[in-house]
Amino acid sequence: MNIQNIIGELLYIGIVAEKGRCYKKVWRFGYKRILYKHVAALNELQKCLLLTDEKSVNDAIGNFIAVCKENFEIGKFYNFSDQEIGELHIGINSIVVNRLMDQLFLDLMTEIMKTYIQKRKVYDLLCALHNLPRVYLGKDKETLCGLKQEAISEQDAIEYAFDNMSTDMKKKYQHLLSLI
């Protein structure tokens, strides 16, 4: 299996799930704790996109699956197949998308760790993030959840991310586009 396809699928499912859950005006009791655990686990997966050590990536995916199994509120979004992960190989990375995801995840983690969370800011960050992992998806790709979501180009992913940003966010992340 391709590392980028597996991680892209897990990131996409998780970000879309949390985007839908955090949209509500009133967060249920304990949701902040669940959101933190889920986003922290997704962040660790995202960092694996730049690793070349297959053992580290395999460990991170295993840890992510363990977090999903331990927390029903997180795991219910992932339809893991019973197949083994098997041999992993490294595919093509999108450096600009990875850097943008890394920065957005950093800001998301920072916001979630605050005592008083700006719920709208969390939602905006998730909206900006949610299409970025789609560069690693594809209908014919072998993955853990069998999502079969159509892939998009790197340029489209970046464009969709910036379309979902406020003017202030666009200014903040514009410097990352100089890598194109």
Coordinates of N, CA, C and O in Angstrom, one line a residue:
M1 N 0.8 -1.2 0.0 CA 0.0 0.0 0.0 C 0.9 1.2 0.0 O 1.9 1.3 0.6
N2 N 0.4 2.3 -0.6 CA 1.1 3.5 -0.7 C 0.8 4.3 0.6 O -0.3 4.5 1.0
I3 N 1.9 4.8 1.3 CA 1.8 5.5 2.5 C 0.9 6.8 2.4 O 0.0 7.0 3.2
Q4 N 1.1 7.5 1.3 CA 0.4 8.8 1.1 C -1.1 8.5 0.9 O -2.0 9.3 1.4
N5 N -1.5 7.4 0.3 CA -2.9 7.1 0.1 C -3.6 6.8 1.4 O -4.7 7.2 1.6
I6 N -2.9 6.0 2.2 CA -3.5 5.6 3.5 C -3.7 6.8 4.4 O -4.7 7.1 4.9
I7 N -2.6 7.6 4.5 CA -2.7 8.8 5.4 C -3.7 9.8 4.8 O -4.4 10.4 5.6
G8 N -3.6 10.0 3.5 CA -4.6 11.0 2.9 C -6.0 10.6 3.2 O -6.9 11.4 3.5
E9 N -6.3 9.3 3.1 CA -7.7 8.8 3.3 C -8.1 9.1 4.8 O -9.2 9.6 5.1
L10 N -7.2 8.7 5.7 CA -7.5 8.9 7.2 C -7.7 10.4 7.5 O -8.6 10.7 8.3
L11 N -6.8 11.2 7.0 CA -6.9 12.6 7.2 C -8.2 13.2 6.7 O -8.9 14.0 7.3
Y12 N -8.6 12.8 5.5 CA -9.8 13.3 4.8 C -11.0 12.9 5.6 O -11.9 13.8 6.0
I13 N -11.1 11.7 6.0 CA -12.3 11.2 6.8 C -12.3 12.0 8.1 O -13.4 12.4 8.5
G14 N -11.2 12.1 8.8 CA -11.2 12.7 10.1 C -11.5 14.2 10.1 O -12.3 14.7 10.9
I15 N -11.0 14.9 9.1 CA -11.2 16.3 9.0 C -12.6 16.6 8.7 O -13.3 17.5 9.3
V16 N -13.2 15.9 7.7 CA -14.6 16.1 7.3 C -15.5 15.7 8.5 O -16.5 16.5 8.7
A17 N -15.2 14.7 9.2 CA -16.0 14.3 10.4 C -16.0 15.4 11.4 O -17.1 15.8 11.9
E18 N -14.9 15.9 11.8 CA -14.8 17.0 12.8 C -15.4 18.3 12.3 O -16.0 19.1 13.1
K19 N -15.2 18.6 11.0 CA -15.8 19.8 10.5 C -17.3 19.8 10.7 O -18.0 20.8 11.0
G20 N -17.9 18.6 10.4 CA -19.4 18.5 10.6 C -19.8 18.5 12.1 O -20.8 19.1 12.4
R21 N -19.0 18.0 13.0 CA -19.3 18.0 14.4 C -19.2 19.3 15.1 O -19.9 19.7 15.9
C22 N -18.1 20.0 14.7 CA -17.8 21.3 15.4 C -18.7 22.4 14.9 O -18.7 23.5 15.5
Y23 N -19.4 22.2 13.8 CA -20.3 23.3 13.2 C -21.4 23.7 14.2 O -21.9 24.8 14.2
K24 N -21.8 22.8 15.1 CA -22.9 23.1 16.0 C -22.6 24.2 16.9 O -21.4 24.4 17.3
K25 N -23.6 25.0 17.2 CA -23.4 26.2 18.1 C -23.0 25.7 19.5 O -22.1 26.3 20.1
V26 N -23.6 24.6 20.0 CA -23.3 24.2 21.3 C -22.6 22.8 21.2 O -23.1 21.9 20.6
W27 N -21.4 22.8 21.8 CA -20.6 21.6 21.8 C -21.0 20.7 23.0 O -21.2 21.2 24.1
R28 N -21.2 19.4 22.7 CA -21.6 18.5 23.8 C -20.5 18.5 24.9 O -19.3 18.7 24.6
F29 N -20.9 18.1 26.1 CA -19.9 18.0 27.2 C -18.9 17.0 26.8 O -19.2 15.9 26.3
G30 N -17.6 17.3 26.9 CA -16.5 16.4 26.6 C -16.1 16.5 25.1 O -15.1 15.8 24.7
Y31 N -16.8 17.2 24.3 CA -16.4 17.3 22.9 C -15.0 17.9 22.7 O -14.2 17.4 21.8
K32 N -14.7 18.9 23.5 CA -13.3 19.5 23.4 C -12.2 18.5 23.6 O -11.2 18.5 22.8
R33 N -12.4 17.6 24.5 CA -11.4 16.5 24.8 C -11.3 15.6 23.6 O -10.2 15.2 23.2
I34 N -12.5 15.2 23.1 CA -12.5 14.3 21.9 C -11.9 15.0 20.7 O -11.1 14.3 20.0
L35 N -12.2 16.2 20.5 CA -11.7 16.9 19.4 C -10.1 17.0 19.5 O -9.4 16.8 18.5
Y36 N -9.7 17.3 20.7 CA -8.2 17.4 20.9 C -7.5 16.1 20.6 O -6.5 16.0 19.9
K37 N -8.1 15.0 21.1 CA -7.5 13.6 20.8 C -7.5 13.3 19.3 O -6.5 12.8 18.8
H38 N -8.6 13.6 18.7 CA -8.7 13.3 17.3 C -7.8 14.1 16.4 O -7.0 13.6 15.6
V39 N -7.7 15.4 16.7 CA -6.9 16.3 15.9 C -5.4 16.0 16.2 O -4.6 16.0 15.3
A40 N -5.1 15.7 17.4 CA -3.7 15.3 17.7 C -3.3 14.1 17.0 O -2.1 14.0 16.4
A41 N -4.1 13.1 16.9 CA -3.8 11.8 16.2 C -3.7 12.1 14.7 O -2.8 11.6 14.0
L42 N -4.6 13.0 14.2 CA -4.5 13.3 12.7 C -3.2 14.1 12.5 O -2.6 13.9 11.4
N43 N -2.9 15.0 13.4 CA -1.6 15.7 13.2 C -0.4 14.8 13.1 O 0.5 15.0 12.3
E44 N -0.4 13.8 14.0 CA 0.7 12.9 14.0 C 0.8 12.1 12.6 O 1.9 11.9 12.1
L45 N -0.4 11.7 12.1 CA -0.4 11.1 10.8 C 0.1 12.0 9.7 O 0.8 11.6 8.8
Q46 N -0.4 13.3 9.8 CA 0.0 14.2 8.7 C 1.5 14.4 8.7 O 2.1 14.5 7.7
K47 N 2.2 14.4 9.9 CA 3.6 14.6 9.9 C 4.3 13.4 9.3 O 5.5 13.5 8.8
C48 N 3.7 12.2 9.2 CA 4.3 11.0 8.6 C 4.4 11.2 7.1 O 5.1 10.4 6.4
L49 N 3.7 12.1 6.5 CA 3.8 12.2 5.0 C 5.2 12.6 4.6 O 5.5 12.3 3.4
L50 N 6.0 13.2 5.4 CA 7.3 13.5 5.1 C 8.4 12.5 5.5 O 9.5 12.7 5.3
L51 N 7.9 11.5 6.2 CA 8.9 10.5 6.7 C 9.2 9.4 5.6 O 8.3 9.1 4.8
T52 N 10.4 8.9 5.6 CA 10.7 7.9 4.7 C 11.0 6.5 5.4 O 11.2 5.5 4.7
D53 N 10.9 6.6 6.7 CA 11.1 5.4 7.5 C 9.8 4.6 7.6 O 8.8 5.1 8.3
E54 N 9.6 3.5 6.9 CA 8.4 2.7 6.9 C 8.0 2.2 8.3 O 6.8 2.2 8.6
K55 N 8.9 1.9 9.1 CA 8.6 1.4 10.5 C 7.9 2.5 11.3 O 6.9 2.3 11.9
S56 N 8.4 3.7 11.2 CA 7.8 4.9 11.9 C 6.4 5.2 11.4 O 5.5 5.4 12.2
V57 N 6.2 5.1 10.1 CA 4.9 5.3 9.5 C 3.9 4.2 10.0 O 2.8 4.5 10.3
N58 N 4.4 3.0 9.9 CA 3.6 1.9 10.3 C 3.2 2.0 11.8 O 2.0 1.7 12.1
D59 N 4.1 2.4 12.6 CA 3.8 2.6 14.0 C 2.8 3.7 14.2 O 1.8 3.6 15.0
A60 N 2.9 4.8 13.5 CA 2.0 5.9 13.6 C 0.6 5.5 13.1 O -0.4 5.9 13.8
I61 N 0.5 4.7 12.1 CA -0.8 4.3 11.6 C -1.4 3.3 12.6 O -2.6 3.4 13.0
G62 N -0.6 2.4 13.2 CA -1.1 1.5 14.3 C -1.6 2.3 15.5 O -2.6 1.9 16.1
N63 N -0.8 3.3 15.9 CA -1.2 4.2 17.0 C -2.6 4.9 16.7 O -3.4 5.0 17.6
F64 N -2.7 5.3 15.5 CA -4.0 6.0 15.1 C -5.2 5.0 15.2 O -6.2 5.4 15.7
I65 N -5.0 3.8 14.7 CA -6.0 2.8 14.7 C -6.4 2.5 16.2 O -7.5 2.3 16.5
A66 N -5.3 2.4 17.1 CA -5.6 2.2 18.5 C -6.4 3.3 19.1 O -7.3 3.0 19.9
V67 N -6.1 4.6 18.8 CA -6.9 5.7 19.3 C -8.3 5.6 18.8 O -9.3 5.8 19.6
C68 N -8.5 5.2 17.6 CA -9.9 5.0 17.1 C -10.7 3.9 17.8 O -11.8 4.0 18.1
K69 N -10.0 2.8 18.1 CA -10.6 1.7 18.8 C -10.9 2.1 20.3 O -11.9 1.6 20.8
E70 N -10.0 2.9 20.9 CA -10.2 3.2 22.3 C -11.3 4.3 22.5 O -11.9 4.4 23.5
N71 N -11.6 5.1 21.4 CA -12.6 6.2 21.5 C -13.6 6.0 20.5 O -13.4 6.3 19.3
F72 N -14.8 5.5 20.9 CA -15.9 5.2 19.9 C -16.2 6.5 19.2 O -16.5 6.5 18.0
E73 N -16.2 7.7 19.9 CA -16.6 8.9 19.2 C -15.7 9.3 18.1 O -16.0 10.1 17.2
I74 N -14.5 8.8 18.1 CA -13.5 9.0 17.0 C -13.6 7.9 16.0 O -13.7 8.1 14.8
G75 N -13.6 6.7 16.5 CA -13.5 5.5 15.6 C -14.7 5.3 14.7 O -14.7 4.6 13.7
K76 N -15.9 5.8 15.2 CA -17.1 5.5 14.4 C -17.1 6.1 13.0 O -17.9 5.6 12.2
F77 N -16.2 7.0 12.7 CA -16.2 7.6 11.3 C -15.3 6.7 10.4 O -15.4 6.9 9.2
Y78 N -14.5 5.8 10.9 CA -13.6 5.1 10.1 C -14.1 3.6 9.9 O -14.3 2.9 10.9
N79 N -14.3 3.2 8.7 CA -14.7 1.9 8.3 C -13.5 1.1 7.9 O -13.3 0.8 6.8
F80 N -12.7 0.7 9.0 CA -11.5 0.0 8.7 C -11.8 -1.4 8.1 O -12.6 -2.1 8.7
S81 N -11.1 -1.8 7.1 CA -11.3 -3.1 6.5 C -10.5 -4.1 7.4 O -9.6 -3.6 8.1
D82 N -10.7 -5.4 7.3 CA -10.0 -6.3 8.1 C -8.6 -6.7 7.5 O -7.9 -7.5 8.1
Q83 N -8.3 -6.1 6.3 CA -7.0 -6.5 5.7 C -5.8 -5.9 6.5 O -5.9 -4.9 7.2
E84 N -4.7 -6.6 6.4 CA -3.5 -6.2 7.0 C -3.0 -5.0 6.2 O -3.2 -4.9 5.0
I85 N -2.2 -4.2 6.9 CA -1.6 -3.0 6.2 C -0.6 -3.5 5.2 O -0.5 -3.0 4.1
G86 N 0.1 -4.6 5.5 CA 1.1 -5.1 4.6 C 2.3 -4.3 4.3 O 2.6 -3.4 5.1
E87 N 2.9 -4.4 3.2 CA 4.1 -3.7 2.9 C 3.7 -2.3 2.4 O 2.9 -2.1 1.6
L88 N 4.4 -1.3 3.0 CA 4.2 0.1 2.7 C 5.2 0.5 1.7 O 6.4 0.1 1.8
H89 N 4.9 1.4 0.8 CA 5.9 2.0 -0.1 C 5.5 3.5 -0.2 O 4.4 3.9 0.0
I90 N 6.5 4.3 -0.5 CA 6.4 5.7 -0.5 C 6.0 6.2 -1.9 O 6.6 5.7 -2.9
G91 N 5.0 7.0 -1.9 CA 4.5 7.6 -3.2 C 5.1 9.0 -3.4 O 6.0 9.4 -2.7
I92 N 4.4 9.7 -4.2 CA 4.8 11.1 -4.5 C 4.2 12.0 -3.5 O 3.0 11.9 -3.2
N93 N 5.0 12.9 -3.0 CA 4.5 13.9 -2.0 C 4.3 15.2 -2.6 O 4.9 15.6 -3.6
S94 N 3.3 15.9 -2.1 CA 3.0 17.3 -2.5 C 3.6 18.2 -1.4 O 2.9 18.4 -0.4
I95 N 4.7 18.8 -1.7 CA 5.4 19.6 -0.6 C 4.6 20.8 -0.2 O 4.5 21.1 1.0
V96 N 4.0 21.5 -1.1 CA 3.2 22.7 -0.8 C 2.0 22.3 0.0 O 1.7 23.0 1.1
V97 N 1.3 21.3 -0.4 CA 0.1 20.8 0.3 C 0.5 20.4 1.7 O -0.2 20.7 2.7
N98 N 1.6 19.7 1.9 CA 2.0 19.2 3.2 C 2.4 20.3 4.1 O 2.1 20.3 5.3
R99 N 3.1 21.3 3.6 CA 3.5 22.5 4.4 C 2.2 23.3 4.8 O 2.2 23.7 6.0
L100 N 1.3 23.4 3.9 CA 0.0 24.2 4.3 C -0.7 23.4 5.3 O -1.2 23.9 6.3
M101 N -0.8 22.1 5.1 CA -1.5 21.2 6.1 C -0.8 21.3 7.5 O -1.5 21.4 8.5
D102 N 0.5 21.3 7.5 CA 1.3 21.3 8.7 C 1.0 22.6 9.5 O 0.8 22.6 10.7
Q103 N 1.0 23.7 8.7 CA 0.7 25.0 9.4 C -0.7 25.1 9.9 O -0.9 25.6 11.0
L104 N -1.6 24.7 9.1 CA -3.0 24.7 9.5 C -3.3 23.8 10.7 O -4.0 24.2 11.7
F105 N -2.6 22.6 10.8 CA -2.8 21.7 11.9 C -2.1 22.4 13.2 O -2.7 22.3 14.3
L106 N -1.0 23.0 13.0 CA -0.3 23.7 14.1 C -1.3 24.8 14.7 O -1.4 24.8 15.9
D107 N -1.9 25.6 13.8 CA -2.8 26.6 14.3 C -4.1 26.0 14.9 O -4.6 26.5 15.9
L108 N -4.5 24.9 14.4 CA -5.7 24.2 14.9 C -5.4 23.7 16.3 O -6.2 23.8 17.2
M109 N -4.3 23.0 16.5 CA -3.9 22.5 17.8 C -3.7 23.6 18.8 O -4.1 23.5 20.0
T110 N -3.1 24.7 18.4 CA -3.0 25.9 19.3 C -4.3 26.4 19.7 O -4.5 26.7 20.9
E111 N -5.2 26.5 18.8 CA -6.6 27.0 19.2 C -7.3 26.0 20.1 O -8.0 26.4 21.1
I112 N -7.2 24.7 19.8 CA -7.9 23.7 20.7 C -7.4 23.7 22.1 O -8.1 23.4 23.0
M113 N -6.1 24.0 22.2 CA -5.5 23.9 23.6 C -5.8 25.1 24.4 O -5.5 25.1 25.6
K114 N -6.4 26.1 23.9 CA -6.7 27.3 24.7 C -7.8 27.0 25.6 O -8.6 26.2 25.4
T115 N -7.8 27.8 26.7 CA -8.9 27.7 27.7 C -10.3 28.1 27.1 O -11.3 27.4 27.2
Y116 N -10.3 29.2 26.4 CA -11.5 29.6 25.7 C -11.3 29.5 24.2 O -10.6 30.3 23.6
I117 N -11.9 28.5 23.6 CA -11.7 28.2 22.2 C -12.7 29.1 21.4 O -13.8 29.3 21.7
Q118 N -12.1 29.6 20.3 CA -12.9 30.3 19.3 C -13.5 29.3 18.4 O -12.8 28.8 17.5
K119 N -14.7 28.9 18.6 CA -15.3 27.8 17.8 C -15.3 28.1 16.3 O -15.1 27.2 15.5
R120 N -15.6 29.3 16.0 CA -15.6 29.7 14.6 C -14.2 29.5 13.9 O -14.1 29.1 12.8
K121 N -13.2 29.8 14.7 CA -11.8 29.7 14.1 C -11.5 28.2 13.9 O -10.9 27.9 12.9
V122 N -11.9 27.4 14.8 CA -11.7 25.9 14.7 C -12.4 25.5 13.4 O -11.8 24.7 12.6
Y123 N -13.6 25.9 13.3 CA -14.4 25.5 12.1 C -13.8 26.0 10.8 O -13.6 25.2 9.8
D124 N -13.3 27.2 10.8 CA -12.7 27.8 9.6 C -11.4 27.1 9.2 O -11.1 26.8 8.1
L125 N -10.6 26.7 10.3 CA -9.4 25.9 10.0 C -9.7 24.6 9.4 O -9.0 24.1 8.5
L126 N -10.7 23.9 10.0 CA -11.1 22.6 9.4 C -11.6 22.7 8.0 O -11.3 21.8 7.2
C127 N -12.3 23.8 7.7 CA -12.8 24.0 6.3 C -11.7 24.2 5.4 O -11.7 23.7 4.2
A128 N -10.7 24.9 5.8 CA -9.5 25.2 4.9 C -8.7 23.9 4.8 O -8.2 23.6 3.7
L129 N -8.7 23.0 5.8 CA -7.9 21.8 5.7 C -8.6 20.7 4.9 O -7.9 19.9 4.3
H130 N -9.9 20.6 4.9 CA -10.6 19.4 4.5 C -10.3 18.9 3.1 O -10.4 17.7 2.8
N131 N -10.0 19.7 2.1 CA -9.8 19.3 0.8 C -8.3 19.0 0.5 O -8.0 18.3 -0.5
L132 N -7.4 19.4 1.3 CA -6.0 19.2 1.1 C -5.5 17.7 1.0 O -4.8 17.4 0.1
P133 N -6.0 16.8 1.9 CA -5.6 15.4 1.7 C -6.1 14.7 0.5 O -5.7 13.7 0.1
R134 N -7.1 15.3 -0.2 CA -7.6 14.7 -1.4 C -6.6 14.6 -2.5 O -6.8 13.8 -3.5
V135 N -5.5 15.2 -2.5 CA -4.4 15.1 -3.5 C -3.9 13.6 -3.4 O -3.3 13.2 -4.4
Y136 N -4.1 13.0 -2.3 CA -3.5 11.6 -2.2 C -4.6 10.5 -2.3 O -4.3 9.3 -2.2
L137 N -5.8 10.9 -2.7 CA -6.9 9.9 -2.8 C -7.0 9.4 -4.2 O -6.3 9.9 -5.1
G138 N -7.9 8.5 -4.5 CA -8.2 8.0 -5.8 C -9.1 6.8 -5.8 O -9.1 6.1 -4.8
K139 N -10.0 6.7 -6.8 CA -10.9 5.6 -6.8 C -10.3 4.3 -6.9 O -10.8 3.3 -6.4
D140 N -9.1 4.2 -7.5 CA -8.5 2.9 -7.8 C -7.4 2.6 -6.8 O -6.6 1.6 -6.9
K141 N -7.3 3.4 -5.7 CA -6.1 3.2 -4.8 C -6.6 2.3 -3.6 O -7.7 2.3 -3.2
E142 N -5.6 1.5 -3.2 CA -5.8 0.5 -2.1 C -5.6 1.3 -0.8 O -4.5 1.8 -0.6
T143 N -6.6 1.3 0.1 CA -6.5 2.0 1.3 C -7.1 1.2 2.5 O -7.7 0.1 2.2
L144 N -7.1 1.7 3.7 CA -7.6 0.9 4.8 C -9.1 1.0 5.0 O -9.7 0.1 5.5
C145 N -9.7 2.1 4.5 CA -11.2 2.2 4.7 C -11.9 2.1 3.4 O -13.2 2.1 3.4
G146 N -11.2 2.0 2.3 CA -11.9 1.8 1.0 C -12.8 2.9 0.6 O -13.9 2.8 0.1
L147 N -12.4 4.2 0.9 CA -13.2 5.4 0.7 C -13.5 5.6 -0.8 O -14.6 6.0 -1.1
K148 N -12.6 5.3 -1.7 CA -12.8 5.5 -3.1 C -13.3 6.9 -3.5 O -14.1 7.1 -4.4
Q149 N -12.7 7.9 -2.9 CA -13.0 9.3 -3.2 C -12.1 9.7 -4.3 O -10.9 9.4 -4.4
E150 N -12.6 10.5 -5.2 CA -11.9 11.0 -6.4 C -10.8 12.0 -5.9 O -11.0 12.8 -5.0
A151 N -9.6 11.9 -6.5 CA -8.5 12.7 -6.2 C -8.7 14.1 -6.9 O -9.4 14.2 -7.8
I152 N -8.0 15.1 -6.3 CA -8.0 16.4 -7.0 C -6.5 16.8 -7.2 O -5.6 16.2 -6.5
S153 N -6.3 17.7 -8.0 CA -4.9 18.2 -8.3 C -4.4 19.0 -7.1 O -5.2 19.6 -6.3
E154 N -3.1 19.2 -7.0 CA -2.5 20.0 -6.0 C -3.0 21.4 -6.1 O -3.3 22.0 -5.1
Q155 N -3.0 21.9 -7.3 CA -3.5 23.3 -7.5 C -4.9 23.5 -7.1 O -5.3 24.5 -6.4
D156 N -5.8 22.5 -7.4 CA -7.2 22.6 -7.0 C -7.3 22.5 -5.5 O -8.1 23.3 -4.9
A157 N -6.5 21.7 -4.8 CA -6.6 21.6 -3.4 C -6.2 22.9 -2.7 O -6.9 23.3 -1.8
I158 N -5.2 23.5 -3.2 CA -4.7 24.8 -2.6 C -5.8 25.8 -2.9 O -6.1 26.6 -2.0
E159 N -6.3 25.9 -4.1 CA -7.4 26.8 -4.4 C -8.6 26.7 -3.5 O -9.1 27.6 -3.0
Y160 N -9.0 25.4 -3.3 CA -10.2 25.2 -2.4 C -9.9 25.6 -1.0 O -10.7 26.1 -0.3
A161 N -8.6 25.3 -0.5 CA -8.3 25.7 0.8 C -8.4 27.2 1.0 O -8.9 27.7 1.9
F162 N -7.8 28.0 0.0 CA -7.8 29.4 0.1 C -9.2 30.0 -0.1 O -9.6 31.0 0.5
D163 N -10.1 29.3 -0.8 CA -11.5 29.7 -1.0 C -12.2 29.6 0.3 O -13.2 30.3 0.5
N164 N -11.8 28.7 1.2 CA -12.4 28.5 2.5 C -11.8 29.3 3.6 O -12.1 29.1 4.8
M165 N -10.9 30.3 3.3 CA -10.2 31.1 4.3 C -10.8 32.5 4.3 O -11.2 33.0 3.3
S166 N -10.7 33.1 5.5 CA -11.1 34.5 5.6 C -9.9 35.3 5.0 O -8.8 34.8 4.7
T167 N -10.1 36.6 4.8 CA -9.1 37.5 4.3 C -7.8 37.4 5.2 O -6.7 37.4 4.7
D168 N -8.0 37.5 6.5 CA -6.9 37.4 7.4 C -6.1 36.1 7.3 O -4.9 36.1 7.3
M169 N -6.8 35.0 7.2 CA -6.2 33.7 7.0 C -5.4 33.6 5.7 O -4.3 33.1 5.7
K170 N -6.0 34.2 4.6 CA -5.3 34.2 3.3 C -3.9 34.9 3.4 O -2.9 34.5 2.9
K171 N -4.0 36.1 4.1 CA -2.7 36.8 4.3 C -1.7 36.0 5.1 O -0.5 36.0 4.8
K172 N -2.2 35.3 6.1 CA -1.3 34.6 7.0 C -0.6 33.4 6.2 O 0.6 33.1 6.5
Y173 N -1.3 32.7 5.4 CA -0.8 31.5 4.7 C -0.3 31.8 3.3 O 0.2 30.8 2.7
Q174 N -0.4 33.0 2.8 CA 0.0 33.3 1.4 C 1.5 33.0 1.2 O 1.9 32.5 0.1
H175 N 2.4 33.2 2.2 CA 3.8 32.9 2.0 C 4.1 31.5 1.6 O 5.1 31.2 1.0
L176 N 3.2 30.5 2.0 CA 3.5 29.1 1.7 C 3.3 28.9 0.2 O 3.9 27.9 -0.3
L177 N 2.7 29.7 -0.5 CA 2.5 29.5 -2.0 C 3.7 29.9 -2.8 O 3.8 29.5 -3.9
S178 N 4.7 30.5 -2.2 CA 5.9 30.9 -2.9 C 6.7 29.6 -3.3 O 7.6 29.7 -4.1
L179 N 6.3 28.5 -2.7 CA 7.0 27.2 -3.1 C 6.6 26.6 -4.4 O 7.2 25.7 -4.9
I180 N 5.5 27.1 -5.0 CA 5.0 26.6 -6.2 C 5.8 27.0 -7.4 O 6.2 28.1 -7.5

